[in-house]
Short mmCIF file of C-alpha atoms in Angstrom, two decimals:
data_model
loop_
_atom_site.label_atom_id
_atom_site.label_comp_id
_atom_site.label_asym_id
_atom_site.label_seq_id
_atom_site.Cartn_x
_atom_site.Cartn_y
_atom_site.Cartn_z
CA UNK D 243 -21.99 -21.71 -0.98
CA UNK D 244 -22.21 -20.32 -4.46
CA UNK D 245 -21.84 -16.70 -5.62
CA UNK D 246 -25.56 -15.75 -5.52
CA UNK D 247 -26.05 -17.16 -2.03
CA UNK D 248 -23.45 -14.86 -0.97
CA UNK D 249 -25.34 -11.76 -2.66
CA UNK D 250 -28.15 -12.07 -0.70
CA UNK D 251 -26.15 -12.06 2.71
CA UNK D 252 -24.21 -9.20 1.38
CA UNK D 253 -27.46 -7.04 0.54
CA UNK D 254 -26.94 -4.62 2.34
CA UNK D 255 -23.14 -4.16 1.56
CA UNK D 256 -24.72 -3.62 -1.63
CA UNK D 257 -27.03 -0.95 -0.86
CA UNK D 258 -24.63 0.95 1.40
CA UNK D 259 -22.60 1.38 -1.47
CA UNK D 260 -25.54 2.90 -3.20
CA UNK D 261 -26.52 5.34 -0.38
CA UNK D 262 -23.25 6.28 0.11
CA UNK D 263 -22.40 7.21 -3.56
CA UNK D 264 -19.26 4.47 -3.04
CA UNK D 265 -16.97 4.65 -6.15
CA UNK D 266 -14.78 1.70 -6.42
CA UNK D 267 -14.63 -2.07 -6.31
CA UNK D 268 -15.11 -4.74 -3.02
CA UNK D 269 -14.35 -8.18 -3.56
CA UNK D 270 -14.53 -10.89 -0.82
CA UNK D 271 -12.59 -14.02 -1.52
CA UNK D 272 -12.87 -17.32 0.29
CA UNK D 273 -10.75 -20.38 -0.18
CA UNK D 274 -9.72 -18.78 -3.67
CA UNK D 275 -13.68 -18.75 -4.79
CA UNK D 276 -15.08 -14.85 -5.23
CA UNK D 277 -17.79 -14.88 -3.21
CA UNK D 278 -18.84 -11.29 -3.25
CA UNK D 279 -18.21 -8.60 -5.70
CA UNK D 280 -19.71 -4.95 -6.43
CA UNK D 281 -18.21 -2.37 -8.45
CA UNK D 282 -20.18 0.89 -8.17
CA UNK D 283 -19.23 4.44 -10.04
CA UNK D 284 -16.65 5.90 -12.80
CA UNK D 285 -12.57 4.73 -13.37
CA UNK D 286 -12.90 7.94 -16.23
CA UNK D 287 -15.61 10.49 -15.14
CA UNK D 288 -15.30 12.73 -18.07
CA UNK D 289 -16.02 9.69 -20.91
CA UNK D 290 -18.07 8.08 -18.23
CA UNK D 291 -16.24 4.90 -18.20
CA UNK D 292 -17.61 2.58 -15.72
CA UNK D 293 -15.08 0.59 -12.61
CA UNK D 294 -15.61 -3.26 -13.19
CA UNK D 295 -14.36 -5.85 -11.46
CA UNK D 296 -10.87 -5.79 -13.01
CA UNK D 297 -10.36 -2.49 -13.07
CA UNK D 298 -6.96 -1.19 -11.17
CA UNK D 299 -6.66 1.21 -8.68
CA UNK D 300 -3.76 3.41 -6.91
CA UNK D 301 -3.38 1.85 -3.83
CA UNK D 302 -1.51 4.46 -1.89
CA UNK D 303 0.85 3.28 1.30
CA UNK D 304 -1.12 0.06 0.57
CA UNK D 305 2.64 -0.17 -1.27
CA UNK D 306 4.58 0.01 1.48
CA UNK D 307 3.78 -4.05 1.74
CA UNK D 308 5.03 -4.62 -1.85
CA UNK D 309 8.36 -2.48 -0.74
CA UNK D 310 8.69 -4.33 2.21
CA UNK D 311 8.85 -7.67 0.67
CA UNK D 312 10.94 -6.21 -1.84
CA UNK D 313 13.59 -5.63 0.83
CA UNK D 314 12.90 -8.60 2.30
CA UNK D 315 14.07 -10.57 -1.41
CA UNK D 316 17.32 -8.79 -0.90
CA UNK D 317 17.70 -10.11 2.87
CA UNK D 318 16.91 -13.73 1.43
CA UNK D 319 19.65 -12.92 -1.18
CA UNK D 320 21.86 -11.90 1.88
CA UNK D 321 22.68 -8.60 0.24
CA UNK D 322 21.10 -6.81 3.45
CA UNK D 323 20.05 -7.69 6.78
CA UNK D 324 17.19 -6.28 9.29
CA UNK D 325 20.14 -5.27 11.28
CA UNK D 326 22.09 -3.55 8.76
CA UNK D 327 23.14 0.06 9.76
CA UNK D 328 22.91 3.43 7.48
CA UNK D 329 26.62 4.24 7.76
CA UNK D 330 27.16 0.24 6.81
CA UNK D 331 25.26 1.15 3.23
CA UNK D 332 26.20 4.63 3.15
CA UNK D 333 29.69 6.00 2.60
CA UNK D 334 28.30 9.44 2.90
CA UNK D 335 27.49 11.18 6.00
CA UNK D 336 23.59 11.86 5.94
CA UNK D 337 22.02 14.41 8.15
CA UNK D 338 18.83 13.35 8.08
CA UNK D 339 18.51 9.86 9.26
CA UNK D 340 20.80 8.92 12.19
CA UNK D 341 23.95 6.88 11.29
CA UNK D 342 23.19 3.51 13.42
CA UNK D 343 19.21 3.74 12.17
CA UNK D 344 18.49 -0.13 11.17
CA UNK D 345 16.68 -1.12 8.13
CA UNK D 346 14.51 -2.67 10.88
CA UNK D 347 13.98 0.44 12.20
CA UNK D 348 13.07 1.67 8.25
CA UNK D 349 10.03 -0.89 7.89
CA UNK D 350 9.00 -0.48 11.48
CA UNK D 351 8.45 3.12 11.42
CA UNK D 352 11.07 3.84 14.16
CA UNK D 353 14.25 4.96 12.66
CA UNK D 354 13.65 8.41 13.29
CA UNK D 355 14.18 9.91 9.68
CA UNK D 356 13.46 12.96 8.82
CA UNK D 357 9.81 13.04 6.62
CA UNK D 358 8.88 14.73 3.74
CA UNK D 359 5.28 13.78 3.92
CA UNK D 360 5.10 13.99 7.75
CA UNK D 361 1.36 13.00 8.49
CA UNK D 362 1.53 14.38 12.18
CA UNK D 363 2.31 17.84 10.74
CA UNK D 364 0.58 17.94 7.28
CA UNK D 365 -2.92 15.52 6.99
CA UNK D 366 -4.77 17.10 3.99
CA UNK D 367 -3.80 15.09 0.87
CA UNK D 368 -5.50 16.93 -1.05
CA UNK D 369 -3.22 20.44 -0.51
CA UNK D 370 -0.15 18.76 0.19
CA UNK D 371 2.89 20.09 -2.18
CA UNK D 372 6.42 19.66 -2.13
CA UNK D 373 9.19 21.36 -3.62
CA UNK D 374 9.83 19.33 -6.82
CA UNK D 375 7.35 19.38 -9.36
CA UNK D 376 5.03 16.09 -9.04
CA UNK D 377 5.95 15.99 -12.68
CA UNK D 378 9.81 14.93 -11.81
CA UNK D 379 9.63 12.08 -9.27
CA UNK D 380 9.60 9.22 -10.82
CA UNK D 381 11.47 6.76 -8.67
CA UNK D 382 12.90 6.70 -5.07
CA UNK D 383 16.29 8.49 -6.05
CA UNK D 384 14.37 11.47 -7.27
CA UNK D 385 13.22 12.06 -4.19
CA UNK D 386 17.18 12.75 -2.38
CA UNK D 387 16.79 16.47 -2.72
CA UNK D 388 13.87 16.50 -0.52
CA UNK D 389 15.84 14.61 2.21
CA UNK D 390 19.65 16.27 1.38
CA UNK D 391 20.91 18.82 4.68
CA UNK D 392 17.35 17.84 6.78
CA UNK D 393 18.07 17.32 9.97
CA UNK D 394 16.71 13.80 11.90
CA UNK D 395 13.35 13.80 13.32
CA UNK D 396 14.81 12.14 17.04
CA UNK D 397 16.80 8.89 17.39
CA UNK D 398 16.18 5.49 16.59
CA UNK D 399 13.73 3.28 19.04
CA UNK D 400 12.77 5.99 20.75
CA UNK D 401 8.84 6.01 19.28
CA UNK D 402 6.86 5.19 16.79
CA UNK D 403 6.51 7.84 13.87
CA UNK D 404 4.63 6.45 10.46
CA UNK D 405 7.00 7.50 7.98
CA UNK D 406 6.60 8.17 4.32
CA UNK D 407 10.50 9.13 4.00
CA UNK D 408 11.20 6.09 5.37
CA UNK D 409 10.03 3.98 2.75
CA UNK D 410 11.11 6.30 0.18
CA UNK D 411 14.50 5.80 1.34
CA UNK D 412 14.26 1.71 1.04
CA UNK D 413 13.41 2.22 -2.24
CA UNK D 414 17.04 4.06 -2.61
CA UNK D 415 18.46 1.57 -0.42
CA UNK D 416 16.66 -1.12 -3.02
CA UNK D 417 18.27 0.84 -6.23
CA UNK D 418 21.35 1.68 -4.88
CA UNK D 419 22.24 -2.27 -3.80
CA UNK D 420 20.28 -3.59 -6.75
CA UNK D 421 21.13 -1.65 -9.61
CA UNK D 422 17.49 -1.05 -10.82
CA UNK D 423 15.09 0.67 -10.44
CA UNK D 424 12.59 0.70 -7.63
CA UNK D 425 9.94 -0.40 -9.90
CA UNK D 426 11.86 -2.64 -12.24
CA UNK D 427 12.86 -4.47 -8.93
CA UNK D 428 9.43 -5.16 -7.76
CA UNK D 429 8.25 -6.24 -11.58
CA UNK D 430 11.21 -8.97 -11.87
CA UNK D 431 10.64 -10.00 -8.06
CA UNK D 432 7.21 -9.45 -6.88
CA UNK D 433 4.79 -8.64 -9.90
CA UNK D 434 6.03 -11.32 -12.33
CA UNK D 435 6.87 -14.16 -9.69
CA UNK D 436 3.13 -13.69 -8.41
CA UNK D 437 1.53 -13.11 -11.80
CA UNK D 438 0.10 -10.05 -11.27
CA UNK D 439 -0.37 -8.93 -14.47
CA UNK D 440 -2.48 -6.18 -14.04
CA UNK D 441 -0.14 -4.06 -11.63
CA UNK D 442 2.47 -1.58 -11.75
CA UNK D 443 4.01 1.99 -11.28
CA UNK D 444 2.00 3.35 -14.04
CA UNK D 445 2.57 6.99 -14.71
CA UNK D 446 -0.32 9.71 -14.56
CA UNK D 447 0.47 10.56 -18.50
CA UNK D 448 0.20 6.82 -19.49
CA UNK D 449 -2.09 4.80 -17.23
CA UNK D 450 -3.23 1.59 -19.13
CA UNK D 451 -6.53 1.00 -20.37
CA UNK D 452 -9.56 0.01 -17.55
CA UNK D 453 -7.01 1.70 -14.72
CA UNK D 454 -9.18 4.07 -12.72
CA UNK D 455 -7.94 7.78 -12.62
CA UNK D 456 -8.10 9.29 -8.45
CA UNK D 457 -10.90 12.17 -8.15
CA UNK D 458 -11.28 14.93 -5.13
CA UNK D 459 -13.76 16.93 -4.66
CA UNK D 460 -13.39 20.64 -4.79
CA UNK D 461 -16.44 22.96 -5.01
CA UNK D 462 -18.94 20.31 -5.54
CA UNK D 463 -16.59 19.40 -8.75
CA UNK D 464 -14.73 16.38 -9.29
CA UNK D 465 -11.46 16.56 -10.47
CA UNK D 466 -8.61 13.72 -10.85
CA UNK D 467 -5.52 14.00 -8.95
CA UNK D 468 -2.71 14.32 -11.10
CA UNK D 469 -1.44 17.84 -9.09
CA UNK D 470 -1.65 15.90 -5.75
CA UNK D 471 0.73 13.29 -6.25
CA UNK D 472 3.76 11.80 -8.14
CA UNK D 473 3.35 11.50 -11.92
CA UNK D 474 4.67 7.47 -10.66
CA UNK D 475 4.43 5.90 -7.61
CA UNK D 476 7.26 4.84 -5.44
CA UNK D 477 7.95 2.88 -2.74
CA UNK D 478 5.96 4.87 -0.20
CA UNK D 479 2.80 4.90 -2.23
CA UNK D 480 1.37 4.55 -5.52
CA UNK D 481 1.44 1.36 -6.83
CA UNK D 482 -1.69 -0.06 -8.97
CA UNK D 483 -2.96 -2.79 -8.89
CA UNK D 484 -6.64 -4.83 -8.63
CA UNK D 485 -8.59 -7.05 -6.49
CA UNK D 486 -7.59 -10.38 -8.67
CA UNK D 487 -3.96 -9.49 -8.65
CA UNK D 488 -3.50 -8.04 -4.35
CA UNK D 489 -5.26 -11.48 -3.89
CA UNK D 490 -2.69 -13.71 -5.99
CA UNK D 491 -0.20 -11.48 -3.93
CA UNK D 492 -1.22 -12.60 -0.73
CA UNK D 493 -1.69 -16.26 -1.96
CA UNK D 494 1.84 -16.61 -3.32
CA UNK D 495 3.40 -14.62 -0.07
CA UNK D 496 2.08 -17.52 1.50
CA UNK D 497 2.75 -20.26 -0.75
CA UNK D 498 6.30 -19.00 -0.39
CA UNK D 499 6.73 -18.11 -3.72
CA UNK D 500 7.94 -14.90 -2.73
CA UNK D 501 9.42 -15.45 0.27
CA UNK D 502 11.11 -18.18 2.32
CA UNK D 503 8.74 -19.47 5.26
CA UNK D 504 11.34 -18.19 7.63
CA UNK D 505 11.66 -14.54 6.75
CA UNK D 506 7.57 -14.71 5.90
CA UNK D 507 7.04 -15.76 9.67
CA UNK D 508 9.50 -12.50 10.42
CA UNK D 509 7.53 -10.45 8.64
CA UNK D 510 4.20 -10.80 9.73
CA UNK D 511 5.59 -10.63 13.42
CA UNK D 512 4.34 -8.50 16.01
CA UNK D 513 7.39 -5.97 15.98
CA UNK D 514 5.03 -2.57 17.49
CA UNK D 515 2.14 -1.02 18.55
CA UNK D 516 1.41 1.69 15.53
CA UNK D 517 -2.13 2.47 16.08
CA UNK D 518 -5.01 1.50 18.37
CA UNK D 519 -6.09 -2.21 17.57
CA UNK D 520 -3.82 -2.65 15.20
CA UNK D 521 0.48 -3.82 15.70
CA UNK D 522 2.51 -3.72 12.87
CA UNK D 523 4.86 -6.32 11.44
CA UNK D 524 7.44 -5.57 8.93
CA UNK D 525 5.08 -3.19 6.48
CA UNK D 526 1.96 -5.04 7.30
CA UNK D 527 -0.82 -4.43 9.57
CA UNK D 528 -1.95 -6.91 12.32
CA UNK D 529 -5.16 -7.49 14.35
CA UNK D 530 -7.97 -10.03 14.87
CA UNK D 531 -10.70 -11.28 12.79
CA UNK D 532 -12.35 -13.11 15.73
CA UNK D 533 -9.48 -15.58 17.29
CA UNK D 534 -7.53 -15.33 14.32
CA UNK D 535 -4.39 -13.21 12.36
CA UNK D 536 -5.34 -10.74 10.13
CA UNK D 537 -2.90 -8.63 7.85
CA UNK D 538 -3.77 -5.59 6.37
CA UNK D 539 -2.44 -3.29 3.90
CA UNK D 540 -4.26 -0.06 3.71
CA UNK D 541 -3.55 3.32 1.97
CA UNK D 542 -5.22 6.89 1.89
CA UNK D 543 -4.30 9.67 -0.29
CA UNK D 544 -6.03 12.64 -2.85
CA UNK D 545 -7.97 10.49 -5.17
CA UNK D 546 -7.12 7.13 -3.29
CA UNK D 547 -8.77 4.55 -0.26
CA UNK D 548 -7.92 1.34 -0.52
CA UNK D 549 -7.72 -1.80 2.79
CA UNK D 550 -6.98 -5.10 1.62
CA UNK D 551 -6.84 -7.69 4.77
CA UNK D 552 -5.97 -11.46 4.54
CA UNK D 553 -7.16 -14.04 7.20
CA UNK D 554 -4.44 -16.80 6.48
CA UNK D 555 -6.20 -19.41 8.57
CA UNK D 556 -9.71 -19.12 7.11
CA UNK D 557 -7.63 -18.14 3.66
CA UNK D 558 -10.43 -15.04 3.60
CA UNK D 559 -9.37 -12.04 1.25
CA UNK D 560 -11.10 -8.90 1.89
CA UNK D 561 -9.94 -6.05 -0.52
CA UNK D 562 -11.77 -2.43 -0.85
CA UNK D 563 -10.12 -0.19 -4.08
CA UNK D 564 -12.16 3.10 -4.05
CA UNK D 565 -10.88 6.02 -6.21
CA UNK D 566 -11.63 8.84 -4.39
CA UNK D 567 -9.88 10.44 -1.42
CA UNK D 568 -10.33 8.16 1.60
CA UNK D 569 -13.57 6.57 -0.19
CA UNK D 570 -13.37 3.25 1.32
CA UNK D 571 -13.62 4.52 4.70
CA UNK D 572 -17.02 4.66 4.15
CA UNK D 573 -17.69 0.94 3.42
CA UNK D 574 -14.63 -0.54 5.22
CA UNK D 575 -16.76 -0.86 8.79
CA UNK D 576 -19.89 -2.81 6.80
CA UNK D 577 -17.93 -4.73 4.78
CA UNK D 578 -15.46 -6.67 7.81
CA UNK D 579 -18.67 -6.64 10.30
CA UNK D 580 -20.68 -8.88 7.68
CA UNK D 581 -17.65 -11.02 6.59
CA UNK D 582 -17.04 -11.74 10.61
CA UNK D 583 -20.39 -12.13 11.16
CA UNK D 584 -20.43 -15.19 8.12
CA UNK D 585 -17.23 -16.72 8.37
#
């Protein structure tokens, strides 16, 4: 079916986005063939730059996929193993994640470390502060201070907890066993292997042209989020990246050009139940898009909503980038009724 076919189905995707005030990009991709795309509303408010279709967008924990396939590359290398224990990687005694915590437990939100961002206790991205300057974390390691004499949150396996420190601490565990950092890893072994050459770890101070700046709203005011977050992502959040490029991700995870089959099929295991209707594999979502497997990666934060979910059997790419706090949420519901209702 060609592209203006698809339009008309998707009318009223289109006009939700309007009545809604929806500021961001949706693309829906089927059998590698766009067959819907809208982008609505302003990457650059100020110089009133309009969000087109290859425009890049923060992505938020959507990152926490990217970092756990970046761990994954050094199990394949067999410089680590889903088994592998803190004090086996650590010579130091660390009081904030318990010794005999896996790397398992890391990516499956169950190790039990002590969180810096912890989302039960503190939910407003848009207030949230710690005690470094945003300015000054740049890559995992920068982070250590925040974690250094904390005490663990409880012990490994005994619940789930989502965890932000967690996947800041496999990006140490990535620069401390690879030598590089965090974001030079994922270029070399993710970014460039895939060819996505419209993402990175930009910095606030330097983002590239037609990248989309985050906006919250404060007093009927919009106003970009560089006080909210990092000045650079890491490997909890903050990766950019665009709905051509999170596509040729999925497609090469499952060509196996970034992974072996074997530790792919690991990944995208059931390993727990993390929220209602959804499991969780090894940083990736699951659920059901009718009878079949669906993987997610979603993220939230101040100036960020992004969902991007891949149907590997119907090879159907869904991806919402919005660039204001949470934005997608209200187009995300529309959006994967209509696709199941058509394919």
């Amino acid at each position: 079916m060609q592209l203006t076919n698809f339009t008309n189905h998707f009318r009223s995707i289109s006009e939700h986005c309007q009545n809604t005030n929806f500021s961001g990009n949706i693309s829906i991709i089927k059998n590698k063939e766009i067959v819907y795309s809208r982008s609505t509303g302003y990457s650059d408010i100020s110089n009133r730059i309009k969000i087109n279709s290859k425009t890049a967008f923060g992505i938020a924990s959507g990152t926490k996929t990217i970092t756990a396939v970046a761990v994954l590359k050094l199990i394949e290398a067999n410089q680590l193993h889903l088994e592998s224990t803190i004090n086996e990687i650590f010579d130091d005694e660390l009081t904030f994640i318990h010794p005999k915590a896996t790397i398992k437990n890391l990516l499956t939100h169950t190790s039990g470390i002590f969180d810096y961002y912890d989302e039960e206790l503190a939910n407003d991205f848009n207030t949230f502060e710690v005690e470094i300057p945003w300015y000054k974390l740049e890559t995992p390691s920068d982070y250590f201070p925040l974690f250094h004499g904390k005490k663990i949150k409880y012990v490994p396996n005994e619940r789930i907890s989502y965890s932000n420190g967690g996947y800041v601490f496999l990006g140490m565990i990535i620069e401390k066993i690879s030598g590089m950092l965090y974001r030079d890893f994922v270029n070399e072994y993710i970014f460039k292997p895939a060819e996505m050459n419209h993402s990175g770890f930009f910095a606030f101070n330097a983002l590239p042209p037609n990248t989309a700046s985050g906006y919250i709203s404060t007093d009927n005011e919009a106003k970009t989020n560089i006080y909210q977050l990092p000045i650079r992502g890491g490997a909890d959040g903050g990766a950019y990246t665009n709905s051509e490029d999170i596509h040729k991700f999925w497609d090469a995870l499952f060509k196996n050009d970034l992974l072996p089959e074997s530790i792919r099929r690991v990944m995208i295991q059931e390993h727990v139940d993390i929220y209602q209707h959804h499991k969780y594999g090894l940083g990736v979502y699951l659920s059901m898009f009718g009878n079949k497997l669906c993987l997610k990666a979603i993220g939230a934060d101040a100036g960020v909503g992004f969902n991007s979910m891949y149907v590997p059997d119907e090879d159907l790419n869904i991806n919402i980038f919005s660039n204001t706090t949470n934005g997608n949420k209200s187009v995300n519901t529309i959006v994967f009724k209509k696709c199941e209702e058509i394919f």
